[in-house]
Amino acid sequence: MSRDLSRVALVHEDREITFGDVAALSEDVGGAVRGHHLERRVVGVPADRSPEFVARIVGLWSAGAVPAILGDWGAERVRGALMATGAVATFGPSSTLAGLDTVGNNGVPSWRFGGEDVGGVSHILFTSGTTGRPKGIVVGRAAFEAASVAFFKELPMDESDRVAFLSRPGHDPSLRELIAPWLTGATLFIPDSRTAADPRLMAAWLAKHSITVLQGSPVLLQLMAGSSGLRVDSLRLVCSVGARLTAAALRSTARFAPNATIANCYGASETPQVVCVHQVPPGQGVASEDPVPIGRVLGHAVFKIVPVDAPDGESPEGRLHVEAAACALGYTDGTPLLTPGPDGRRWYDTGDIVRQLPDGSLCFVRRADRQVQVNGTRVELDEIEGAAALVAGVADSVATFVEDSSGVGSVRLTVVRSSTTALDSDELRAVLHDHLDPAVVPSSIEVRDSSPEDHEGKPAQPAVMDAAQGEDRAAALWEVLHESARSALGQGRSDGRIDPDGGFFEAGFTSMSLMRFVSEVSVQLGTEISPLLVFRYPTLNAFATYLRENLDDLS
């Protein structure tokens, strides 16, 4: 949709960028595409929060090319993603528009769906687990446009709205934020990288810019609410996306955004956007109880519930299926996405067990498989185990998922090493960082010499504090904190030792790595620790002091 070119479309670090500015940047991208004869070809685009990323996506679309959106991954995963899509070129870092590099593929994707060629494709996203052979989700233009129009019809926005670009770049929610100015006239506000990594700064940034529309995972919403103590009165719409919304997260968000309608948005990359919405009016979220409904199916989608046996004679439950017209075209690796039904239609089986409520809305019950959500990111536990199997010396592995009472989840990996290797958790973690999306690297990795099933569900070192007293207890706690910090920070830091009186974010942590840090400390200490504690006690010394004084009560 055309817009007044003089109006502001984006605000980035207080710099106003008009629709005309974006059009000029996008035309530069389109010119590069045409100059390299990349029309109707796939081009890799590193995802980040920047005007250049927005311009690249818009420019590729306008030039008839297909963006394959790449996350902040290791080199091995990026290479696998580019090969999986048949991309012929890729952009460099999105801080500049220059830097189109050829990839070496022949430009003829191996995937074709129902005769659909690249001209009918909008973009390609990737599932989040994977074993170094990424599985791309090929999203058609028609389904993406229909889903986007249906979303903004259900949750209208206009030129007065100020939309935050806080979703993880390259995931479905971020694409809704990205296109909001063009479909609705709203202005998109893009935070700097430091603000986007720190929930305390995010909350202040939202208030400073009088943001009216926000999307975030339930974990992020809770972190912003709990770490800052601010109320953001300007918010009129908050969308919970990417994971199950718990009543605790809903109540926390309602206090954080007291004037906002809170929308529980349900969907998947395969659908390819939101297909169900449940709206909670301002003030009503504080009284919510589990489970929070996922709501009614939007008008662009057709669904059916395939019954399964319900436990204890409860209301009928079933697997939620979505009809093909509202779904992606398929996967780049050829894995079937759609299956024919007895009615002649083709359907996508979401794998989610749902129950239909008396008012016609839907309620999520559980998964039918080993897929889990970790802080808004989809994880296939089988794929985590598959990645571990690539490591020399791994004889067996078990990935498990643990979720605390507030809905914060983590993946824990236990592996058995072969008798002929000295494999340790550091070596294993280094390989996993090369093959996995950083968001899904297990928060706790333990290497054993016996079957992981013998220990499944037990804390990795349950007696690490129990046997220590006095100074030994304090030393043991410090070792747990330092080892957990080193693990959570990953390969970017060689020793993981941080200034005990310096802030976590100053040491290089992000919200995501802090969640991994708290999760691993919880595993090592054998007790549930709230992620909010690292914001209330934002240095290692302060956090350690709190744990020393309260660990027995926590346990």
Short mmCIF file of N, CA and C in Angstrom, two decimals, residues 71-74 77 168 433 436-442 512 516:
data_model
loop_
_atom_site.label_atom_id
_atom_site.label_comp_id
_atom_site.label_asym_id
_atom_site.label_seq_id
_atom_site.Cartn_x
_atom_site.Cartn_y
_atom_site.Cartn_z
N GLY A 71 19.41 -16.21 10.88
CA GLY A 71 19.56 -15.76 12.25
C GLY A 71 21.01 -15.50 12.62
N ASP A 72 21.23 -15.18 13.88
CA ASP A 72 22.57 -14.94 14.42
C ASP A 72 23.18 -16.29 14.77
N TRP A 73 23.68 -16.98 13.75
CA TRP A 73 24.09 -18.37 13.88
C TRP A 73 25.58 -18.52 13.63
N GLY A 74 26.09 -19.71 13.95
CA GLY A 74 27.45 -20.07 13.60
C GLY A 74 27.58 -20.27 12.09
N ARG A 77 25.91 -23.43 10.47
CA ARG A 77 24.45 -23.36 10.29
C ARG A 77 24.07 -22.42 9.16
N ARG A 168 12.26 -11.09 18.09
CA ARG A 168 13.54 -11.59 17.58
C ARG A 168 13.54 -11.51 16.06
N HIS A 433 27.25 -25.12 19.56
CA HIS A 433 27.14 -23.72 19.16
C HIS A 433 27.35 -23.57 17.66
N LEU A 436 23.72 -25.29 16.16
CA LEU A 436 22.39 -24.94 16.62
C LEU A 436 22.19 -23.44 16.67
N ASP A 437 20.96 -23.03 16.53
CA ASP A 437 20.56 -21.66 16.82
C ASP A 437 20.94 -21.38 18.28
N PRO A 438 21.62 -20.25 18.56
CA PRO A 438 22.04 -19.97 19.95
C PRO A 438 20.89 -20.03 20.94
N ALA A 439 19.67 -19.72 20.48
CA ALA A 439 18.53 -19.71 21.40
C ALA A 439 18.19 -21.09 21.92
N VAL A 440 18.63 -22.15 21.23
CA VAL A 440 18.21 -23.49 21.63
C VAL A 440 19.36 -24.35 22.12
N VAL A 441 20.55 -23.78 22.24
CA VAL A 441 21.64 -24.53 22.87
C VAL A 441 21.23 -24.86 24.31
N PRO A 442 21.30 -26.12 24.71
CA PRO A 442 20.81 -26.48 26.05
C PRO A 442 21.45 -25.63 27.14
N MET A 512 18.43 -13.46 26.78
CA MET A 512 18.42 -14.88 26.47
C MET A 512 19.51 -15.62 27.24
N ARG A 516 19.49 -18.58 30.32
CA ARG A 516 20.27 -19.82 30.36
C ARG A 516 21.11 -19.89 31.64
#
